[in-house]
Amino acid sequence: MGEKILVIDDEEPVRLAVTDILGDCGLSVISAEDGEAGVALYQARQAEIQLVLLDLSMPGQSGEETLQQLLAIDPHARVILSSG
């Protein structure tokens, strides 16, 4: 299972719930607790990440800033933006 979904969300219960739900669907998930960690994970593992689920409302580096950095790494990155 080389393809992964990257979940970037500052709320741990949300990250855990999404990881569990996607895992139950047979998908492989990695997660990051903030935008900076998410960008670092994406940069390091870009080849295996097929989709990013990104929270728009995060303290520190916002979801919009994170999105811009992800697109700077890969202009064709697949990203779903979400907000609670």
Coordinates of N, CA and C in Angstrom, one line a residue:
M1 N 0.8 -1.2 0.0 CA 0.0 0.0 0.0 C 0.9 1.2 0.0
G2 N 1.4 1.7 -1.2 CA 2.3 2.8 -1.3 C 1.6 4.1 -1.3
E3 N 0.3 4.2 -1.7 CA -0.3 5.5 -1.8 C -0.9 5.9 -0.4
K4 N -0.8 7.2 -0.1 CA -1.2 7.6 1.2 C -2.0 8.9 1.1
I5 N -2.8 9.2 2.2 CA -3.5 10.4 2.3 C -2.8 11.1 3.5
L6 N -2.5 12.4 3.3 CA -1.9 13.2 4.4 C -3.0 14.1 5.0
V7 N -3.3 13.9 6.3 CA -4.3 14.7 7.0 C -3.5 15.8 7.8
I8 N -3.8 17.1 7.6 CA -3.2 18.1 8.3 C -4.3 18.9 9.1
D9 N -4.2 18.7 10.4 CA -5.3 19.3 11.3 C -4.7 19.5 12.7
D10 N -4.9 20.7 13.2 CA -4.4 21.0 14.6 C -5.1 20.3 15.7
E11 N -6.3 19.8 15.4 CA -7.1 19.2 16.5 C -6.9 17.7 16.5
E12 N -6.3 17.2 17.5 CA -6.0 15.7 17.6 C -7.2 14.8 17.4
P13 N -8.3 15.1 18.1 CA -9.5 14.2 17.9 C -10.0 14.2 16.4
V14 N -9.8 15.3 15.7 CA -10.2 15.3 14.3 C -9.2 14.4 13.5
R15 N -7.9 14.6 13.7 CA -6.9 13.8 13.0 C -7.1 12.3 13.3
L16 N -7.4 11.9 14.5 CA -7.6 10.5 14.9 C -8.8 10.0 14.3
A17 N -9.9 10.7 14.3 CA -11.2 10.3 13.7 C -11.0 10.1 12.2
V18 N -10.5 11.0 11.5 CA -10.3 10.9 10.1 C -9.4 9.7 9.7
T19 N -8.3 9.6 10.5 CA -7.4 8.5 10.2 C -8.1 7.2 10.4
D20 N -8.9 7.0 11.5 CA -9.6 5.8 11.7 C -10.6 5.5 10.6
I21 N -11.4 6.5 10.2 CA -12.4 6.3 9.2 C -11.8 5.9 7.8
L22 N -10.7 6.6 7.4 CA -10.1 6.3 6.2 C -9.4 5.0 6.2
G23 N -8.8 4.7 7.4 CA -8.2 3.4 7.6 C -9.2 2.2 7.5
D24 N -10.4 2.4 8.0 CA -11.5 1.4 7.9 C -11.9 1.2 6.4
C25 N -11.6 2.2 5.6 CA -12.0 2.1 4.2 C -10.8 1.5 3.4
G26 N -9.8 1.1 4.1 CA -8.6 0.5 3.4 C -7.6 1.4 2.9
L27 N -7.6 2.7 3.4 CA -6.6 3.6 2.9 C -5.5 3.8 4.0
S28 N -4.4 4.2 3.5 CA -3.2 4.4 4.4 C -3.2 5.9 4.6
V29 N -3.0 6.3 5.9 CA -3.1 7.7 6.3 C -1.8 8.1 7.1
I30 N -1.3 9.2 6.9 CA -0.3 9.9 7.7 C -0.9 11.2 8.1
S31 N -0.4 11.7 9.3 CA -1.0 13.0 9.7 C 0.0 13.9 10.3
A32 N -0.4 15.2 10.3 CA 0.5 16.2 10.8 C -0.4 17.2 11.7
E33 N 0.2 17.7 12.8 CA -0.5 18.5 13.7 C -0.6 20.0 13.4
D34 N 0.2 20.4 12.4 CA 0.1 21.8 12.0 C 0.7 21.9 10.5
G35 N 0.6 23.1 10.0 CA 1.0 23.4 8.6 C 2.4 23.1 8.4
E36 N 3.3 23.5 9.3 CA 4.7 23.4 9.1 C 5.1 21.9 9.0
A37 N 4.5 21.1 9.9 CA 4.8 19.7 9.9 C 4.2 19.0 8.7
G38 N 3.1 19.5 8.3 CA 2.4 18.9 7.1 C 3.2 19.2 5.8
V39 N 3.7 20.4 5.7 CA 4.6 20.7 4.5 C 5.8 19.9 4.5
A40 N 6.4 19.7 5.7 CA 7.7 18.9 5.8 C 7.4 17.4 5.4
L41 N 6.3 16.9 5.9 CA 5.9 15.5 5.5 C 5.7 15.4 4.0
Y42 N 5.0 16.4 3.5 CA 4.6 16.3 2.1 C 5.9 16.4 1.2
Q43 N 6.8 17.3 1.6 CA 8.1 17.4 0.9 C 8.9 16.1 1.0
A44 N 8.9 15.5 2.1 CA 9.7 14.2 2.3 C 9.1 13.0 1.6
R45 N 7.7 13.0 1.5 CA 7.0 11.8 1.1 C 6.1 12.1 -0.1
Q46 N 6.3 13.1 -0.8 CA 5.5 13.6 -1.9 C 5.1 12.5 -2.9
A47 N 6.0 11.6 -3.2 CA 5.8 10.6 -4.3 C 4.7 9.6 -3.8
E48 N 4.6 9.4 -2.6 CA 3.6 8.4 -2.1 C 2.3 9.0 -1.6
I49 N 2.2 10.4 -1.5 CA 1.0 11.0 -1.0 C 0.1 11.4 -2.2
Q50 N -1.1 10.8 -2.2 CA -2.0 11.0 -3.4 C -3.0 12.2 -3.1
L51 N -3.2 12.5 -1.8 CA -4.2 13.5 -1.5 C -3.9 14.1 -0.1
V52 N -4.2 15.4 0.0 CA -4.0 16.1 1.3 C -5.3 16.6 1.7
L53 N -5.7 16.2 3.0 CA -6.9 16.8 3.6 C -6.4 17.9 4.5
L54 N -6.7 19.1 4.3 CA -6.1 20.3 5.0 C -7.1 21.1 5.7
D55 N -6.9 21.3 7.0 CA -7.8 22.2 7.8 C -7.4 23.7 7.4
L56 N -8.4 24.5 7.1 CA -8.2 25.9 6.8 C -7.9 26.7 8.1
S57 N -8.5 26.4 9.2 CA -8.4 27.2 10.4 C -7.4 26.5 11.4
M58 N -6.2 27.0 11.3 CA -5.2 26.4 12.2 C -4.4 27.6 12.8
P59 N -4.0 27.5 14.1 CA -3.2 28.6 14.6 C -1.8 28.5 14.0
G60 N -1.1 29.6 14.1 CA 0.3 29.7 13.5 C 0.1 29.8 12.0
Q61 N 0.7 28.9 11.3 CA 0.6 28.8 9.9 C -0.8 28.4 9.5
S62 N -1.5 29.3 8.8 CA -2.9 29.0 8.4 C -2.9 27.9 7.3
G63 N -4.2 27.5 7.1 CA -4.4 26.5 6.0 C -4.1 27.1 4.7
E64 N -4.4 28.4 4.5 CA -4.1 29.0 3.2 C -2.6 29.1 2.9
E65 N -1.9 29.5 4.0 CA -0.4 29.5 3.8 C 0.2 28.1 3.5
T66 N -0.4 27.2 4.2 CA 0.1 25.8 4.0 C -0.2 25.3 2.6
L67 N -1.4 25.7 2.1 CA -1.8 25.3 0.7 C -0.8 25.9 -0.3
Q68 N -0.5 27.2 -0.1 CA 0.4 27.9 -1.0 C 1.8 27.2 -1.0
Q69 N 2.3 26.7 0.2 CA 3.5 26.0 0.3 C 3.5 24.7 -0.4
L70 N 2.3 23.9 -0.2 CA 2.2 22.6 -0.9 C 2.2 22.8 -2.4
L71 N 1.5 23.8 -2.9 CA 1.4 24.0 -4.3 C 2.8 24.5 -4.9
A72 N 3.6 25.2 -4.0 CA 4.9 25.6 -4.5 C 5.8 24.3 -4.7
I73 N 5.6 23.3 -3.8 CA 6.3 22.1 -4.0 C 5.8 21.3 -5.2
D74 N 4.5 21.2 -5.3 CA 3.9 20.5 -6.4 C 2.6 21.2 -6.9
P75 N 2.7 21.9 -8.0 CA 1.5 22.7 -8.5 C 0.3 21.8 -8.8
H76 N 0.5 20.5 -8.9 CA -0.6 19.6 -9.2 C -1.0 18.8 -8.0
A77 N -0.6 19.2 -6.8 CA -1.0 18.5 -5.6 C -2.5 18.5 -5.5
R78 N -3.0 17.4 -5.0 CA -4.5 17.2 -4.8 C -4.7 17.6 -3.4
V79 N -5.5 18.6 -3.1 CA -5.8 19.1 -1.8 C -7.3 19.3 -1.6
I80 N -7.8 18.8 -0.5 CA -9.2 19.1 -0.1 C -9.1 20.0 1.1
L81 N -9.7 21.1 1.0 CA -9.7 22.1 2.1 C -11.0 21.9 3.0
S82 N -10.8 21.9 4.3 CA -12.0 21.7 5.2 C -11.9 22.7 6.3
S83 N -13.0 23.0 6.9 CA -13.1 23.9 8.0 C -14.2 23.4 9.0
G84 N -13.9 23.4 10.3 CA -14.9 23.0 11.2 C -16.0 23.9 11.4

